[in-house]
Amino acid sequence: MTLRHLEILKAVAETGNFTKAAETLYITQSAVSHAVKELEEEAGTLLFERLKKCVRITESGRMLLEESLPLLSSFQALEGRLGRLECQAPIRIVSSITIASWKLPDILNRFQEKWPKLPVQVEVQSAAGALQVLGAGGAELAFLEGAPPAGPYVCTPFSSYALSLVCSPAFLERRKPGTLQELHACPLLLREKGSAVRDTFDSFLYLHGLIPTPSWTSVNSGALMEAARAGLGIAVLPEELVRPELGTGMLVQLHIPGLTLTNPMSVMYHKEKHITAPLKDLLLCVSESKQS
């Protein structure tokens, strides 16, 4: 028994005639007769009484029809949605922490103006964790900071941000590092290993023969900023994040000769990924964010 058998059963019951049922379904009368015969053989009983000018459904046939109607209704509803599945399926995004707290909300607001009913699921990870999620197929798109990783990915830069060294005015009165070596000797408040901010800072110091040993390590940039405000050390954070604190004077920026740190931001997807219409619009929103 297939759905086609049940569609034929319903059509014959509604029309009372094999020929009219065939016309309704755009098939031959012999196909209708054959399908009804197959159903009757499987049921082990007649489903229709063959009268001279019509057919009449039996009680057994009526029971089968009643059981079939919810299935046929669900199938028809699914069939109606079939051509719109890619416009209904949730978009899964994984994002590094800095992009999620700064750029991503504006991008998704733009996207939801175009697709207000399309669900978007966001997972926030470190840069290394985000790449793992994308590689394992847990997301359609990844928003990452730092150098583009190797692998089978399409990677499109869309923005960048500078990193700032910040501390409290009181800390600066006690210690004012002027070289990388003096900075290295200060208590450092750093993001966790695997974050783009930490990797960029560590790489720069490593090229100059230095390996930082932080006093604080945190996945939370806000916690590091509070520690810096309390005079506990020097934090390395995105400039956009600390700009309000610099404006109020709660934090001050340090400048070390030769130390300039910048992280690019990119959107990535697997090179064999099928780009649906919603994903195309989302990537367009990412491109539009360059001007904002």
PDB file of C-alpha atoms in Angstrom, residues 13-219:
ATOM      1  CA  ALA A  13     -15.154   7.161  -2.886  1.00  0.00           C
ATOM      2  CA  GLU A  14     -15.816  10.841  -3.699  1.00  0.00           C
ATOM      3  CA  THR A  15     -16.773  10.339  -7.358  1.00  0.00           C
ATOM      4  CA  GLY A  16     -18.486   6.942  -7.092  1.00  0.00           C
ATOM      5  CA  ASN A  17     -16.980   6.048 -10.454  1.00  0.00           C
ATOM      6  CA  PHE A  18     -13.653   4.607 -11.621  1.00  0.00           C
ATOM      7  CA  THR A  19     -13.667   6.693 -14.809  1.00  0.00           C
ATOM      8  CA  LYS A  20     -14.341   9.988 -13.017  1.00  0.00           C
ATOM      9  CA  ALA A  21     -11.726   9.153 -10.383  1.00  0.00           C
ATOM     10  CA  ALA A  22      -9.196   8.557 -13.160  1.00  0.00           C
ATOM     11  CA  GLU A  23     -10.046  11.915 -14.732  1.00  0.00           C
ATOM     12  CA  THR A  24      -9.655  13.656 -11.379  1.00  0.00           C
ATOM     13  CA  LEU A  25      -6.194  12.150 -10.872  1.00  0.00           C
ATOM     14  CA  TYR A  26      -5.114  12.441 -14.531  1.00  0.00           C
ATOM     15  CA  ILE A  27      -4.465   8.703 -14.865  1.00  0.00           C
ATOM     16  CA  THR A  28      -6.110   5.890 -16.815  1.00  0.00           C
ATOM     17  CA  GLN A  29      -9.185   3.988 -15.667  1.00  0.00           C
ATOM     18  CA  SER A  30      -7.212   0.734 -15.794  1.00  0.00           C
ATOM     19  CA  ALA A  31      -4.679   2.222 -13.351  1.00  0.00           C
ATOM     20  CA  VAL A  32      -7.512   3.068 -10.960  1.00  0.00           C
ATOM     21  CA  SER A  33      -9.055  -0.395 -11.270  1.00  0.00           C
ATOM     22  CA  HIS A  34      -5.677  -2.046 -10.768  1.00  0.00           C
ATOM     23  CA  ALA A  35      -4.890   0.018  -7.649  1.00  0.00           C
ATOM     24  CA  VAL A  36      -8.286  -0.723  -6.074  1.00  0.00           C
ATOM     25  CA  LYS A  37      -7.819  -4.436  -6.796  1.00  0.00           C
ATOM     26  CA  GLU A  38      -4.380  -4.388  -5.133  1.00  0.00           C
ATOM     27  CA  LEU A  39      -5.819  -2.699  -2.052  1.00  0.00           C
ATOM     28  CA  GLU A  40      -8.661  -5.201  -1.844  1.00  0.00           C
ATOM     29  CA  GLU A  41      -6.227  -8.119  -2.147  1.00  0.00           C
ATOM     30  CA  GLU A  42      -4.094  -6.681   0.656  1.00  0.00           C
ATOM     31  CA  ALA A  43      -7.162  -5.981   2.829  1.00  0.00           C
ATOM     32  CA  GLY A  44      -8.647  -9.386   2.091  1.00  0.00           C
ATOM     33  CA  THR A  45     -12.083  -7.871   1.467  1.00  0.00           C
ATOM     34  CA  LEU A  46     -14.027  -5.748  -1.004  1.00  0.00           C
ATOM     35  CA  LEU A  47     -13.652  -2.023  -0.555  1.00  0.00           C
ATOM     36  CA  PHE A  48     -16.221  -1.071  -3.194  1.00  0.00           C
ATOM     37  CA  GLU A  49     -19.441  -2.678  -4.412  1.00  0.00           C
ATOM     38  CA  ARG A  50     -19.542  -2.638  -8.223  1.00  0.00           C
ATOM     39  CA  LEU A  51     -23.034  -1.570  -9.233  1.00  0.00           C
ATOM     40  CA  LYS A  52     -24.368  -1.159 -12.754  1.00  0.00           C
ATOM     41  CA  LYS A  53     -23.726   2.579 -13.122  1.00  0.00           C
ATOM     42  CA  CYS A  54     -21.523   3.349 -10.154  1.00  0.00           C
ATOM     43  CA  VAL A  55     -19.457   1.933  -7.334  1.00  0.00           C
ATOM     44  CA  ARG A  56     -20.300   2.293  -3.653  1.00  0.00           C
ATOM     45  CA  ILE A  57     -17.802   2.140  -0.830  1.00  0.00           C
ATOM     46  CA  THR A  58     -18.264  -0.702   1.635  1.00  0.00           C
ATOM     47  CA  GLU A  59     -18.024  -0.386   5.397  1.00  0.00           C
ATOM     48  CA  SER A  60     -14.554  -1.881   5.263  1.00  0.00           C
ATOM     49  CA  GLY A  61     -13.626   0.642   2.598  1.00  0.00           C
ATOM     50  CA  ARG A  62     -15.074   3.446   4.705  1.00  0.00           C
ATOM     51  CA  MET A  63     -12.955   2.387   7.700  1.00  0.00           C
ATOM     52  CA  LEU A  64      -9.810   2.399   5.571  1.00  0.00           C
ATOM     53  CA  LEU A  65     -10.723   5.785   4.113  1.00  0.00           C
ATOM     54  CA  GLU A  66     -11.249   7.311   7.570  1.00  0.00           C
ATOM     55  CA  GLU A  67      -7.828   6.030   8.665  1.00  0.00           C
ATOM     56  CA  SER A  68      -6.283   7.393   5.453  1.00  0.00           C
ATOM     57  CA  LEU A  69      -7.648  10.942   5.477  1.00  0.00           C
ATOM     58  CA  PRO A  70      -5.286  12.350   8.162  1.00  0.00           C
ATOM     59  CA  LEU A  71      -2.308  10.833   6.310  1.00  0.00           C
ATOM     60  CA  LEU A  72      -3.410  12.319   3.004  1.00  0.00           C
ATOM     61  CA  SER A  73      -4.013  15.700   4.612  1.00  0.00           C
ATOM     62  CA  SER A  74      -0.546  15.732   6.195  1.00  0.00           C
ATOM     63  CA  PHE A  75       1.032  14.664   2.919  1.00  0.00           C
ATOM     64  CA  GLN A  76      -0.726  17.415   0.985  1.00  0.00           C
ATOM     65  CA  ALA A  77       0.389  19.997   3.559  1.00  0.00           C
ATOM     66  CA  LEU A  78       3.988  18.762   3.280  1.00  0.00           C
ATOM     67  CA  GLU A  79       3.770  18.781  -0.504  1.00  0.00           C
ATOM     68  CA  GLY A  80       2.648  22.412  -0.376  1.00  0.00           C
ATOM     69  CA  ARG A  81       5.701  23.357   1.710  1.00  0.00           C
ATOM     70  CA  LEU A  82       8.167  21.313  -0.300  1.00  0.00           C
ATOM     71  CA  GLY A  83       9.144  24.102  -2.684  1.00  0.00           C
ATOM     72  CA  ARG A  84       9.720  26.509   0.205  1.00  0.00           C
ATOM     73  CA  LEU A  85      11.833  24.342   2.503  1.00  0.00           C
ATOM     74  CA  GLU A  86      15.064  26.285   2.010  1.00  0.00           C
ATOM     75  CA  CYS A  87      13.194  29.459   2.921  1.00  0.00           C
ATOM     76  CA  GLN A  88      11.927  27.883   6.161  1.00  0.00           C
ATOM     77  CA  ALA A  89      14.901  25.885   7.428  1.00  0.00           C
ATOM     78  CA  PRO A  90      16.763  27.570  10.332  1.00  0.00           C
ATOM     79  CA  ILE A  91      20.142  29.130   9.578  1.00  0.00           C
ATOM     80  CA  ARG A  92      22.812  28.023  12.049  1.00  0.00           C
ATOM     81  CA  ILE A  93      25.603  30.477  12.781  1.00  0.00           C
ATOM     82  CA  VAL A  94      28.670  30.125  14.954  1.00  0.00           C
ATOM     83  CA  SER A  95      30.488  33.298  15.919  1.00  0.00           C
ATOM     84  CA  SER A  96      33.545  34.291  17.865  1.00  0.00           C
ATOM     85  CA  ILE A  97      32.828  36.282  21.006  1.00  0.00           C
ATOM     86  CA  THR A  98      34.019  39.713  19.841  1.00  0.00           C
ATOM     87  CA  ILE A  99      32.021  39.649  16.587  1.00  0.00           C
ATOM     88  CA  ALA A 100      28.941  38.343  18.413  1.00  0.00           C
ATOM     89  CA  SER A 101      29.066  41.233  20.874  1.00  0.00           C
ATOM     90  CA  TRP A 102      29.786  43.931  18.304  1.00  0.00           C
ATOM     91  CA  LYS A 103      29.081  43.338  14.605  1.00  0.00           C
ATOM     92  CA  LEU A 104      26.717  40.356  14.480  1.00  0.00           C
ATOM     93  CA  PRO A 105      23.614  41.960  16.065  1.00  0.00           C
ATOM     94  CA  ASP A 106      23.495  44.688  13.405  1.00  0.00           C
ATOM     95  CA  ILE A 107      24.014  42.132  10.607  1.00  0.00           C
ATOM     96  CA  LEU A 108      21.186  39.932  11.895  1.00  0.00           C
ATOM     97  CA  ASN A 109      18.860  42.926  12.318  1.00  0.00           C
ATOM     98  CA  ARG A 110      19.412  43.750   8.642  1.00  0.00           C
ATOM     99  CA  PHE A 111      18.768  40.125   7.696  1.00  0.00           C
ATOM    100  CA  GLN A 112      15.574  39.796   9.733  1.00  0.00           C
ATOM    101  CA  GLU A 113      14.121  42.825   7.971  1.00  0.00           C
ATOM    102  CA  LYS A 114      14.313  40.722   4.787  1.00  0.00           C
ATOM    103  CA  TRP A 115      13.388  37.380   6.365  1.00  0.00           C
ATOM    104  CA  PRO A 116      11.310  38.201   9.475  1.00  0.00           C
ATOM    105  CA  LYS A 117       9.962  34.661   9.965  1.00  0.00           C
ATOM    106  CA  LEU A 118      13.120  32.687   9.265  1.00  0.00           C
ATOM    107  CA  PRO A 119      14.696  31.343  12.479  1.00  0.00           C
ATOM    108  CA  VAL A 120      18.396  32.031  13.041  1.00  0.00           C
ATOM    109  CA  GLN A 121      20.327  30.019  15.624  1.00  0.00           C
ATOM    110  CA  VAL A 122      23.575  31.511  16.953  1.00  0.00           C
ATOM    111  CA  GLU A 123      26.267  29.712  18.933  1.00  0.00           C
ATOM    112  CA  VAL A 124      29.034  31.858  20.454  1.00  0.00           C
ATOM    113  CA  GLN A 125      32.462  30.275  20.809  1.00  0.00           C
ATOM    114  CA  SER A 126      36.118  31.188  20.923  1.00  0.00           C
ATOM    115  CA  ALA A 127      37.652  31.584  17.457  1.00  0.00           C
ATOM    116  CA  ALA A 128      39.143  28.083  17.688  1.00  0.00           C
ATOM    117  CA  GLY A 129      35.873  26.609  18.913  1.00  0.00           C
ATOM    118  CA  ALA A 130      33.892  28.340  16.174  1.00  0.00           C
ATOM    119  CA  LEU A 131      36.119  26.824  13.511  1.00  0.00           C
ATOM    120  CA  GLN A 132      35.624  23.365  15.025  1.00  0.00           C
ATOM    121  CA  VAL A 133      31.837  23.782  14.940  1.00  0.00           C
ATOM    122  CA  LEU A 134      31.942  24.847  11.276  1.00  0.00           C
ATOM    123  CA  GLY A 135      34.264  21.985  10.340  1.00  0.00           C
ATOM    124  CA  ALA A 136      31.990  19.443  12.054  1.00  0.00           C
ATOM    125  CA  GLY A 137      28.959  20.683  10.107  1.00  0.00           C
ATOM    126  CA  GLY A 138      27.323  22.302  13.124  1.00  0.00           C
ATOM    127  CA  ALA A 139      26.795  25.633  11.340  1.00  0.00           C
ATOM    128  CA  GLU A 140      26.229  26.991   7.852  1.00  0.00           C
ATOM    129  CA  LEU A 141      28.294  30.124   8.469  1.00  0.00           C
ATOM    130  CA  ALA A 142      31.085  31.045  10.857  1.00  0.00           C
ATOM    131  CA  PHE A 143      32.110  34.569  11.866  1.00  0.00           C
ATOM    132  CA  LEU A 144      35.756  34.497  12.839  1.00  0.00           C
ATOM    133  CA  GLU A 145      38.517  36.919  13.802  1.00  0.00           C
ATOM    134  CA  GLY A 146      42.180  36.679  13.073  1.00  0.00           C
ATOM    135  CA  ALA A 147      44.132  35.173  10.199  1.00  0.00           C
ATOM    136  CA  PRO A 148      41.996  33.043   7.839  1.00  0.00           C
ATOM    137  CA  PRO A 149      42.494  29.360   8.670  1.00  0.00           C
ATOM    138  CA  ALA A 150      43.641  26.751   6.190  1.00  0.00           C
ATOM    139  CA  GLY A 151      41.053  24.299   4.932  1.00  0.00           C
ATOM    140  CA  PRO A 152      38.259  23.820   2.386  1.00  0.00           C
ATOM    141  CA  TYR A 153      36.554  27.123   3.160  1.00  0.00           C
ATOM    142  CA  VAL A 154      35.426  30.250   1.376  1.00  0.00           C
ATOM    143  CA  CYS A 155      36.598  33.101   3.595  1.00  0.00           C
ATOM    144  CA  THR A 156      35.468  36.690   2.999  1.00  0.00           C
ATOM    145  CA  PRO A 157      36.893  39.521   5.157  1.00  0.00           C
ATOM    146  CA  PHE A 158      34.308  42.179   5.957  1.00  0.00           C
ATOM    147  CA  SER A 159      35.877  44.334   8.660  1.00  0.00           C
ATOM    148  CA  SER A 160      38.712  44.589  11.171  1.00  0.00           C
ATOM    149  CA  TYR A 161      39.426  46.048  14.578  1.00  0.00           C
ATOM    150  CA  ALA A 162      42.444  47.327  16.459  1.00  0.00           C
ATOM    151  CA  LEU A 163      43.550  45.941  19.816  1.00  0.00           C
ATOM    152  CA  SER A 164      44.289  48.318  22.671  1.00  0.00           C
ATOM    153  CA  LEU A 165      46.392  48.037  25.791  1.00  0.00           C
ATOM    154  CA  VAL A 166      44.418  49.610  28.628  1.00  0.00           C
ATOM    155  CA  CYS A 167      44.814  50.098  32.351  1.00  0.00           C
ATOM    156  CA  SER A 168      43.564  52.384  35.081  1.00  0.00           C
ATOM    157  CA  PRO A 169      45.115  55.847  35.607  1.00  0.00           C
ATOM    158  CA  ALA A 170      46.255  54.687  39.067  1.00  0.00           C
ATOM    159  CA  PHE A 171      48.128  51.719  37.585  1.00  0.00           C
ATOM    160  CA  LEU A 172      49.807  54.004  35.063  1.00  0.00           C
ATOM    161  CA  GLU A 173      51.069  56.201  37.869  1.00  0.00           C
ATOM    162  CA  ARG A 174      52.771  53.203  39.473  1.00  0.00           C
ATOM    163  CA  ARG A 175      54.108  51.573  36.317  1.00  0.00           C
ATOM    164  CA  LYS A 176      54.437  52.942  32.810  1.00  0.00           C
ATOM    165  CA  PRO A 177      55.978  50.337  30.481  1.00  0.00           C
ATOM    166  CA  GLY A 178      57.780  51.833  27.513  1.00  0.00           C
ATOM    167  CA  THR A 179      59.099  48.689  25.851  1.00  0.00           C
ATOM    168  CA  LEU A 180      57.823  45.202  25.065  1.00  0.00           C
ATOM    169  CA  GLN A 181      60.096  43.775  27.758  1.00  0.00           C
ATOM    170  CA  GLU A 182      58.653  46.146  30.374  1.00  0.00           C
ATOM    171  CA  LEU A 183      55.116  45.341  29.189  1.00  0.00           C
ATOM    172  CA  HIS A 184      55.882  41.630  29.459  1.00  0.00           C
ATOM    173  CA  ALA A 185      56.955  42.142  33.084  1.00  0.00           C
ATOM    174  CA  CYS A 186      53.640  43.823  34.031  1.00  0.00           C
ATOM    175  CA  PRO A 187      50.593  41.917  35.273  1.00  0.00           C
ATOM    176  CA  LEU A 188      48.621  41.120  32.097  1.00  0.00           C
ATOM    177  CA  LEU A 189      44.866  40.600  31.882  1.00  0.00           C
ATOM    178  CA  LEU A 190      44.284  38.429  28.820  1.00  0.00           C
ATOM    179  CA  ARG A 191      41.586  36.512  26.993  1.00  0.00           C
ATOM    180  CA  GLU A 192      41.759  32.717  26.986  1.00  0.00           C
ATOM    181  CA  LYS A 193      44.020  30.774  24.631  1.00  0.00           C
ATOM    182  CA  GLY A 194      42.194  30.040  21.388  1.00  0.00           C
ATOM    183  CA  SER A 195      40.557  33.456  21.242  1.00  0.00           C
ATOM    184  CA  ALA A 196      41.620  35.624  18.301  1.00  0.00           C
ATOM    185  CA  VAL A 197      42.583  38.497  20.618  1.00  0.00           C
ATOM    186  CA  ARG A 198      44.881  36.272  22.690  1.00  0.00           C
ATOM    187  CA  ASP A 199      46.381  34.518  19.665  1.00  0.00           C
ATOM    188  CA  THR A 200      47.244  37.828  17.985  1.00  0.00           C
ATOM    189  CA  PHE A 201      48.891  39.225  21.128  1.00  0.00           C
ATOM    190  CA  ASP A 202      50.752  35.990  21.906  1.00  0.00           C
ATOM    191  CA  SER A 203      52.016  35.731  18.316  1.00  0.00           C
ATOM    192  CA  PHE A 204      53.364  39.279  18.348  1.00  0.00           C
ATOM    193  CA  LEU A 205      55.250  38.763  21.599  1.00  0.00           C
ATOM    194  CA  TYR A 206      56.517  35.362  20.478  1.00  0.00           C
ATOM    195  CA  LEU A 207      58.089  36.946  17.387  1.00  0.00           C
ATOM    196  CA  HIS A 208      60.055  39.148  19.794  1.00  0.00           C
ATOM    197  CA  GLY A 209      61.169  36.231  21.953  1.00  0.00           C
ATOM    198  CA  LEU A 210      58.587  36.762  24.701  1.00  0.00           C
ATOM    199  CA  ILE A 211      55.929  34.435  26.096  1.00  0.00           C
ATOM    200  CA  PRO A 212      53.261  36.171  28.225  1.00  0.00           C
ATOM    201  CA  THR A 213      52.252  34.754  31.587  1.00  0.00           C
ATOM    202  CA  PRO A 214      48.925  36.464  32.389  1.00  0.00           C
ATOM    203  CA  SER A 215      47.793  37.364  35.884  1.00  0.00           C
ATOM    204  CA  TRP A 216      44.183  36.985  34.736  1.00  0.00           C
ATOM    205  CA  THR A 217      42.745  34.770  32.001  1.00  0.00           C
ATOM    206  CA  SER A 218      39.072  35.022  31.087  1.00  0.00           C
ATOM    207  CA  VAL A 219      36.592  34.273  28.306  1.00  0.00           C
TER     208      VAL A 219
END
